[in-house]
Amino acid sequence: MAKIKGTVVIDTEECKGCGLCIGACPQHVLELSNDVNNKGYHFSFMKNPDKFMKDPDECIGCSNCATVCPDACISVYRLKI
Amino acid sequence: MDTNKLTQQDIIRQGEQVYKRPKLLLDNTMHYCPGCSHGVVHRLVAEVIEELGIQEKTIGVCPVGCSVFAYNYIDIDWQEASHGRAPAVATGISRVNPDKFVFTYQGDGDLASIGAAEIMHACNRGENIAVIFINNAIYGMTGGQMAPTTLLGQVTATTPKGRNVERNGYPLKITELIAQLPGTSYVTRQSVETSVSVRKCKTAIKKAFKNALAKKGTSFVEVVSTCNSGWKMSPVKANKWMEENMFPFYPVGDLKDGDKADPALYSKKN
């Protein structure tokens, strides 16, 4: 069966750290950073983006996070393997 | 392919992009507070205009309120209106340019309070425009004062002990009033708190825009929204508060879906 792997790219400078994407993610792959961007917001980012295959809680590319993002700073990619 | 060595860059390079920022949304950072529903609705408007391919013939009318700078964010023609008068200005624009598509984007203080007369008469005349109404039950821009749509018991800057019927009257369900007017063809209430509701809201906005393009009368989309700064909550908590308190009073769904009323029902009897 073809599996789908997804990933998200977040424009961390545009992100205002509202945290809505974190609640919308069914796989819990996003979290707020301890660092801040140039505007002073704790931006959202993907936990361990390269550990897809080992981590069962991986991104499926559903684009729920991008749908609820008020600042349209999330791009979603999907790959069938 | 060795999937164990698959990196994020591989997925980006070999996979397809399933979600990207709409082209119509300009690069300016929105001035809205973090988590504001305005940002989501702006993006939906940009996506719908892009999908319908009507960028060149669309004219938006901005209100006074938080969305007063909407012209900075969506790459279409805009006209600024004075407070509450967006439907009146849109009437003029759509009558002078019948080949253009005109929509207004208004908040609850703008549409339900100071512009209540304008929206009622524009909808009653059945102007061929679409109206997007952001209802967050508060005056967000001016610092969280009571709006006509504020719920009973809701604490705002001007109702520190909660809205009281004796003092402040009842909350105004303006969408229900508008649904009764003969000039409207599509009246709906949506929300944008989860990805499912965002997708439904997009469908509703698309339908409203299509109706206005087909000259079927006024289409009205209310979006029940949050104002986390005005409500003094975190964005996630504000969404939860909205689900628990706003939805019982402002139920989501279509209120009217059809055509303008038959003129024969309203004309004098011979």
Short mmCIF file of C-alpha atoms in Angstrom, two decimals:
data_model
loop_
_atom_site.label_atom_id
_atom_site.label_comp_id
_atom_site.label_asym_id
_atom_site.label_seq_id
_atom_site.Cartn_x
_atom_site.Cartn_y
_atom_site.Cartn_z
CA MET A 1 0.00 0.00 0.00
CA ALA A 2 1.28 3.39 -0.91
CA LYS A 3 2.18 5.45 2.06
CA ILE A 4 2.01 9.20 2.19
CA LYS A 5 4.70 11.26 3.83
CA GLY A 6 4.14 14.91 4.41
CA THR A 7 6.08 17.85 5.66
CA VAL A 8 5.37 21.49 6.39
CA VAL A 9 7.53 24.54 5.86
CA ILE A 10 6.74 27.41 8.19
CA ASP A 11 7.73 30.98 7.43
CA THR A 12 9.04 31.58 10.94
CA GLU A 13 9.38 35.33 10.43
CA GLU A 14 5.69 35.64 9.45
CA CYS A 15 4.51 33.36 12.27
CA LYS A 16 2.96 35.15 15.24
CA GLY A 17 2.98 32.14 17.56
CA CYS A 18 -0.79 31.92 18.07
CA GLY A 19 -0.57 28.13 18.43
CA LEU A 20 -3.72 27.32 16.43
CA CYS A 21 -1.80 25.00 14.08
CA ILE A 22 -0.56 22.96 17.05
CA GLY A 23 -4.12 22.22 18.17
CA ALA A 24 -5.22 21.47 14.61
CA CYS A 25 -2.47 18.89 13.94
CA PRO A 26 -3.80 15.32 14.32
CA GLN A 27 -0.26 13.89 14.52
CA HIS A 28 1.16 16.40 17.01
CA VAL A 29 4.26 17.15 14.97
CA LEU A 30 4.27 20.91 15.60
CA GLU A 31 5.28 22.85 18.68
CA LEU A 32 6.18 26.39 19.69
CA SER A 33 9.86 27.20 19.73
CA ASN A 34 11.74 28.45 22.78
CA ASP A 35 13.49 30.94 20.51
CA VAL A 36 11.80 34.04 19.19
CA ASN A 37 11.73 35.49 15.67
CA ASN A 38 12.62 39.10 14.82
CA LYS A 39 9.17 40.26 15.87
CA GLY A 40 9.55 38.61 19.27
CA TYR A 41 7.07 35.77 18.81
CA HIS A 42 7.69 32.15 19.80
CA PHE A 43 7.21 30.73 16.33
CA SER A 44 5.74 27.34 15.49
CA PHE A 45 8.05 24.68 14.05
CA MET A 46 8.16 21.00 13.22
CA LYS A 47 9.69 18.63 15.75
CA ASN A 48 12.53 16.56 14.24
CA PRO A 49 11.55 16.99 10.58
CA ASP A 50 14.09 14.41 9.39
CA LYS A 51 13.08 11.54 11.68
CA PHE A 52 10.00 10.64 9.67
CA MET A 53 10.40 6.92 9.33
CA LYS A 54 11.51 6.20 12.87
CA ASP A 55 8.90 8.37 14.50
CA PRO A 56 5.36 6.93 14.35
CA ASP A 57 3.82 10.35 14.99
CA GLU A 58 4.83 11.64 11.62
CA CYS A 59 3.37 14.32 9.40
CA ILE A 60 0.76 13.01 6.93
CA GLY A 61 0.46 16.21 4.89
CA CYS A 62 -3.21 16.74 5.73
CA SER A 63 -2.76 20.55 5.62
CA ASN A 64 -5.02 21.11 8.64
CA CYS A 65 -2.35 23.39 10.12
CA ALA A 66 -2.20 25.54 6.99
CA THR A 67 -6.00 25.74 6.83
CA VAL A 68 -6.33 27.27 10.29
CA CYS A 69 -3.24 29.51 10.08
CA PRO A 70 -4.43 33.15 10.20
CA ASP A 71 -1.19 34.45 8.69
CA ALA A 72 -0.94 31.97 5.81
CA CYS A 73 2.67 31.20 6.69
CA ILE A 74 2.51 27.39 6.33
CA SER A 75 3.21 25.49 3.10
CA VAL A 76 2.45 21.76 2.99
CA TYR A 77 4.18 19.13 0.84
CA ARG A 78 3.17 15.53 0.31
CA LEU A 79 5.04 12.59 -1.19
CA LYS A 80 3.68 9.15 -2.10
CA ILE A 81 6.13 6.31 -1.50
CA MET B 1 13.81 4.43 -2.45
CA ASP B 2 15.40 4.01 0.96
CA THR B 3 12.68 5.47 3.10
CA ASN B 4 14.83 5.42 6.21
CA LYS B 5 17.01 8.12 4.74
CA LEU B 6 14.16 10.27 3.51
CA THR B 7 14.71 13.84 4.64
CA GLN B 8 12.46 16.86 4.69
CA GLN B 9 14.27 18.28 1.64
CA ASP B 10 13.55 15.07 -0.33
CA ILE B 11 9.82 15.36 0.33
CA ILE B 12 9.85 19.02 -0.72
CA ARG B 13 11.83 18.30 -3.89
CA GLN B 14 10.09 15.10 -5.02
CA GLY B 15 6.61 15.57 -3.59
CA GLU B 16 3.83 17.89 -4.61
CA GLN B 17 2.90 21.07 -2.81
CA VAL B 18 -0.63 20.56 -1.47
CA TYR B 19 -1.01 23.88 0.28
CA LYS B 20 0.57 27.22 -0.42
CA ARG B 21 -0.12 30.86 0.29
CA PRO B 22 -2.62 32.20 -2.28
CA LYS B 23 -1.05 34.46 -4.90
CA LEU B 24 -3.60 37.18 -4.26
CA LEU B 25 -2.49 37.52 -0.68
CA LEU B 26 0.24 40.18 -0.68
CA ASP B 27 3.48 39.77 1.24
CA ASN B 28 2.60 42.42 3.82
CA THR B 29 2.43 41.05 7.35
CA MET B 30 -1.12 41.45 8.61
CA HIS B 31 -1.53 43.87 11.49
CA TYR B 32 -4.05 41.59 13.20
CA CYS B 33 -3.33 40.13 16.62
CA PRO B 34 -1.96 36.55 16.73
CA GLY B 35 -4.76 34.05 16.13
CA CYS B 36 -7.27 36.58 14.80
CA SER B 37 -10.04 35.13 12.62
CA HIS B 38 -9.68 38.03 10.19
CA GLY B 39 -6.49 36.50 8.82
CA VAL B 40 -8.23 33.22 7.99
CA VAL B 41 -11.18 34.94 6.31
CA HIS B 42 -8.83 37.20 4.30
CA ARG B 43 -7.05 34.11 3.06
CA LEU B 44 -10.34 32.40 2.17
CA VAL B 45 -11.48 35.48 0.21
CA ALA B 46 -8.15 35.54 -1.65
CA GLU B 47 -8.39 31.81 -2.41
CA VAL B 48 -11.97 32.04 -3.66
CA ILE B 49 -11.25 35.03 -5.93
CA GLU B 50 -8.20 33.21 -7.27
CA GLU B 51 -10.16 30.01 -7.93
CA LEU B 52 -13.02 31.84 -9.64
CA GLY B 53 -10.49 33.85 -11.71
CA ILE B 54 -12.24 37.16 -11.09
CA GLN B 55 -9.31 39.20 -9.79
CA GLU B 56 -9.64 41.82 -12.55
CA LYS B 57 -13.35 42.42 -12.06
CA THR B 58 -13.59 42.33 -8.28
CA ILE B 59 -14.04 45.47 -6.19
CA GLY B 60 -14.04 45.12 -2.41
CA VAL B 61 -15.39 47.67 0.01
CA CYS B 62 -13.51 47.89 3.31
CA PRO B 63 -15.29 48.99 6.45
CA VAL B 64 -14.11 50.88 9.48
CA GLY B 65 -12.87 48.50 12.13
CA CYS B 66 -9.99 46.06 12.41
CA SER B 67 -10.29 45.14 8.73
CA VAL B 68 -9.95 48.77 7.62
CA PHE B 69 -6.55 47.93 6.10
CA ALA B 70 -7.86 44.97 4.07
CA TYR B 71 -6.63 46.74 0.92
CA ASN B 72 -3.07 46.17 2.11
CA TYR B 73 -3.45 42.40 2.04
CA ILE B 74 -5.51 41.26 -0.95
CA ASP B 75 -4.44 42.21 -4.46
CA ILE B 76 -7.76 43.46 -5.89
CA ASP B 77 -9.38 46.88 -6.26
CA TRP B 78 -10.70 48.30 -3.02
CA GLN B 79 -12.80 51.24 -1.94
CA GLU B 80 -12.84 52.58 1.59
CA ALA B 81 -16.25 53.49 3.02
CA SER B 82 -17.15 55.52 6.06
CA HIS B 83 -18.29 53.72 9.17
CA GLY B 84 -21.16 51.35 8.43
CA ARG B 85 -21.78 52.69 4.92
CA ALA B 86 -20.05 49.90 2.99
CA PRO B 87 -23.33 48.43 1.61
CA ALA B 88 -24.41 51.89 0.39
CA VAL B 89 -21.06 52.48 -1.31
CA ALA B 90 -21.16 48.96 -2.77
CA THR B 91 -24.65 49.67 -4.13
CA GLY B 92 -23.29 52.67 -6.01
CA ILE B 93 -20.28 50.80 -7.36
CA SER B 94 -22.29 47.80 -8.52
CA ARG B 95 -24.94 49.96 -10.21
CA VAL B 96 -22.39 52.08 -12.07
CA ASN B 97 -20.33 49.00 -13.01
CA PRO B 98 -22.82 46.17 -13.54
CA ASP B 99 -20.10 43.99 -15.08
CA LYS B 100 -17.97 44.12 -11.91
CA PHE B 101 -18.28 41.92 -8.87
CA VAL B 102 -18.63 43.90 -5.64
CA PHE B 103 -18.41 42.62 -2.08
CA THR B 104 -18.23 44.25 1.32
CA TYR B 105 -16.23 43.00 4.29
CA GLN B 106 -17.61 44.25 7.59
CA GLY B 107 -17.36 43.64 11.31
CA ASP B 108 -20.17 43.50 13.82
CA GLY B 109 -19.76 47.05 15.11
CA ASP B 110 -19.75 48.30 11.54
CA LEU B 111 -22.60 46.22 10.14
CA ALA B 112 -24.88 45.51 13.10
CA SER B 113 -24.60 48.82 14.94
CA ILE B 114 -23.77 51.95 12.99
CA GLY B 115 -24.51 50.44 9.58
CA ALA B 116 -27.70 48.56 10.50
CA ALA B 117 -29.84 50.81 8.30
CA GLU B 118 -27.53 50.53 5.28
CA ILE B 119 -27.26 46.74 5.38
CA MET B 120 -31.02 46.31 5.89
CA HIS B 121 -31.90 48.46 2.90
CA ALA B 122 -29.17 47.08 0.65
CA CYS B 123 -30.40 43.54 1.38
CA ASN B 124 -34.02 44.58 1.00
CA ARG B 125 -33.32 46.12 -2.40
CA GLY B 126 -31.58 42.91 -3.39
CA GLU B 127 -28.38 44.54 -4.61
CA ASN B 128 -26.17 42.12 -6.51
CA ILE B 129 -23.37 42.17 -3.95
CA ALA B 130 -21.88 39.74 -1.47
CA VAL B 131 -21.49 40.69 2.19
CA ILE B 132 -18.98 39.08 4.54
CA PHE B 133 -19.86 39.80 8.14
CA ILE B 134 -17.31 39.06 10.87
CA ASN B 135 -19.16 38.66 14.17
CA ASN B 136 -16.85 38.54 17.17
CA ALA B 137 -19.34 39.98 19.68
CA ILE B 138 -17.12 42.91 20.60
CA TYR B 139 -15.62 46.14 19.27
CA GLY B 140 -12.11 44.79 18.79
CA MET B 141 -10.28 47.75 17.29
CA THR B 142 -11.28 50.37 19.84
CA GLY B 143 -10.41 48.28 22.87
CA GLY B 144 -13.10 45.70 23.52
CA GLN B 145 -16.28 47.69 24.13
CA MET B 146 -19.77 46.18 24.05
CA ALA B 147 -21.21 45.62 20.56
CA PRO B 148 -24.86 44.94 19.68
CA THR B 149 -23.94 41.28 19.24
CA THR B 150 -22.28 40.95 22.67
CA LEU B 151 -23.79 38.02 24.59
CA LEU B 152 -25.73 38.52 27.82
CA GLY B 153 -23.32 38.27 30.75
CA GLN B 154 -20.27 38.80 28.55
CA VAL B 155 -17.66 41.04 30.19
CA THR B 156 -16.35 43.87 27.99
CA ALA B 157 -14.64 47.19 28.69
CA THR B 158 -18.00 48.98 28.89
CA THR B 159 -19.89 46.16 30.64
CA PRO B 160 -17.41 45.22 33.40
CA LYS B 161 -20.07 43.21 35.28
CA GLY B 162 -21.35 41.50 32.15
CA ARG B 163 -24.03 42.57 29.67
CA ASN B 164 -27.34 43.10 31.44
CA VAL B 165 -30.79 43.13 29.80
CA GLU B 166 -32.12 45.99 31.93
CA ARG B 167 -29.21 48.22 31.08
CA ASN B 168 -27.96 47.13 27.66
CA GLY B 169 -30.81 45.24 26.03
CA TYR B 170 -30.64 41.96 24.15
CA PRO B 171 -27.96 40.75 21.71
CA LEU B 172 -28.89 41.38 18.09
CA LYS B 173 -29.22 38.40 15.74
CA ILE B 174 -28.91 40.48 12.60
CA THR B 175 -28.39 37.50 10.30
CA GLU B 176 -31.84 36.15 11.25
CA LEU B 177 -33.33 39.57 10.44
CA ILE B 178 -31.59 39.69 7.08
CA ALA B 179 -32.74 36.18 6.19
CA GLN B 180 -36.34 37.44 6.29
CA LEU B 181 -35.72 40.17 3.71
CA PRO B 182 -36.98 39.40 0.20
CA GLY B 183 -33.88 40.69 -1.61
CA THR B 184 -31.45 38.12 -0.19
CA SER B 185 -30.80 34.84 -1.97
CA TYR B 186 -28.25 33.17 0.29
CA VAL B 187 -27.85 33.84 4.01
CA THR B 188 -25.55 31.64 6.05
CA ARG B 189 -23.63 31.58 9.29
CA GLN B 190 -20.20 29.95 9.38
CA SER B 191 -17.15 29.83 11.64
CA VAL B 192 -13.40 29.37 11.21
CA GLU B 193 -12.17 27.66 14.38
CA THR B 194 -11.24 24.20 13.02
CA SER B 195 -9.98 23.04 9.66
CA VAL B 196 -13.39 21.48 8.89
CA SER B 197 -15.25 24.71 9.60
CA VAL B 198 -12.69 26.71 7.60
CA ARG B 199 -13.34 24.48 4.58
CA LYS B 200 -17.11 24.84 5.01
CA CYS B 201 -16.73 28.60 5.31
CA LYS B 202 -14.74 28.66 2.09
CA THR B 203 -17.52 26.78 0.29
CA ALA B 204 -20.05 29.29 1.64
CA ILE B 205 -17.98 32.29 0.53
CA LYS B 206 -17.57 30.73 -2.91
CA LYS B 207 -21.31 30.17 -3.21
CA ALA B 208 -22.03 33.75 -2.10
CA PHE B 209 -19.58 35.15 -4.66
CA LYS B 210 -21.05 32.97 -7.41
CA ASN B 211 -24.57 34.13 -6.53
CA ALA B 212 -23.50 37.76 -6.71
CA LEU B 213 -21.78 37.12 -10.05
CA ALA B 214 -24.98 35.50 -11.35
CA LYS B 215 -26.99 38.59 -10.22
CA LYS B 216 -29.17 36.55 -7.90
CA GLY B 217 -29.51 39.24 -5.24
CA THR B 218 -27.64 39.87 -2.02
CA SER B 219 -25.64 37.04 -0.48
CA PHE B 220 -24.74 37.29 3.16
CA VAL B 221 -22.09 35.23 4.97
CA GLU B 222 -21.74 35.70 8.70
CA VAL B 223 -18.53 34.32 10.19
CA VAL B 224 -18.69 33.75 13.94
CA SER B 225 -15.19 34.77 14.98
CA THR B 226 -12.95 35.24 17.97
CA CYS B 227 -11.33 38.40 19.29
CA ASN B 228 -8.80 36.96 21.68
CA SER B 229 -7.34 40.37 22.56
CA GLY B 230 -10.76 41.85 23.27
CA TRP B 231 -11.93 38.78 25.13
CA LYS B 232 -8.57 38.71 26.99
CA MET B 233 -7.84 35.04 26.27
CA SER B 234 -5.23 33.02 24.40
CA PRO B 235 -6.19 32.20 20.77
CA VAL B 236 -6.78 28.52 21.59
CA LYS B 237 -8.86 29.36 24.67
CA ALA B 238 -10.85 31.95 22.71
CA ASN B 239 -11.82 29.29 20.15
CA LYS B 240 -13.01 27.05 22.98
CA TRP B 241 -14.96 29.91 24.56
CA MET B 242 -16.57 30.61 21.21
CA GLU B 243 -17.65 26.98 20.82
CA GLU B 244 -19.14 26.90 24.31
CA ASN B 245 -20.81 30.31 24.44
CA MET B 246 -21.28 31.76 20.96
CA PHE B 247 -22.51 28.68 19.10
CA PRO B 248 -25.59 28.05 21.29
CA PHE B 249 -26.75 31.60 20.58
CA TYR B 250 -25.38 31.93 17.02
CA PRO B 251 -25.96 28.43 15.57
CA VAL B 252 -23.86 27.68 12.49
CA GLY B 253 -25.64 26.74 9.27
CA ASP B 254 -27.58 28.05 6.27
CA LEU B 255 -30.53 30.28 7.09
CA LYS B 256 -31.69 30.83 3.54
CA ASP B 257 -30.70 29.29 0.24
CA GLY B 258 -32.67 30.00 -2.87
CA ASP B 259 -33.67 32.97 -4.97
CA LYS B 260 -34.94 36.46 -4.41
CA ALA B 261 -38.63 36.65 -3.50
CA ASP B 262 -41.14 36.59 -6.34
CA PRO B 263 -42.15 40.22 -7.11
CA ALA B 264 -45.73 39.05 -7.70
CA LEU B 265 -46.07 38.39 -3.98
CA TYR B 266 -45.17 41.99 -3.21
CA SER B 267 -47.03 43.87 -5.97
CA LYS B 268 -50.45 45.50 -5.56
CA LYS B 269 -53.55 43.55 -6.38
CA ASN B 270 -55.48 44.66 -9.39
#
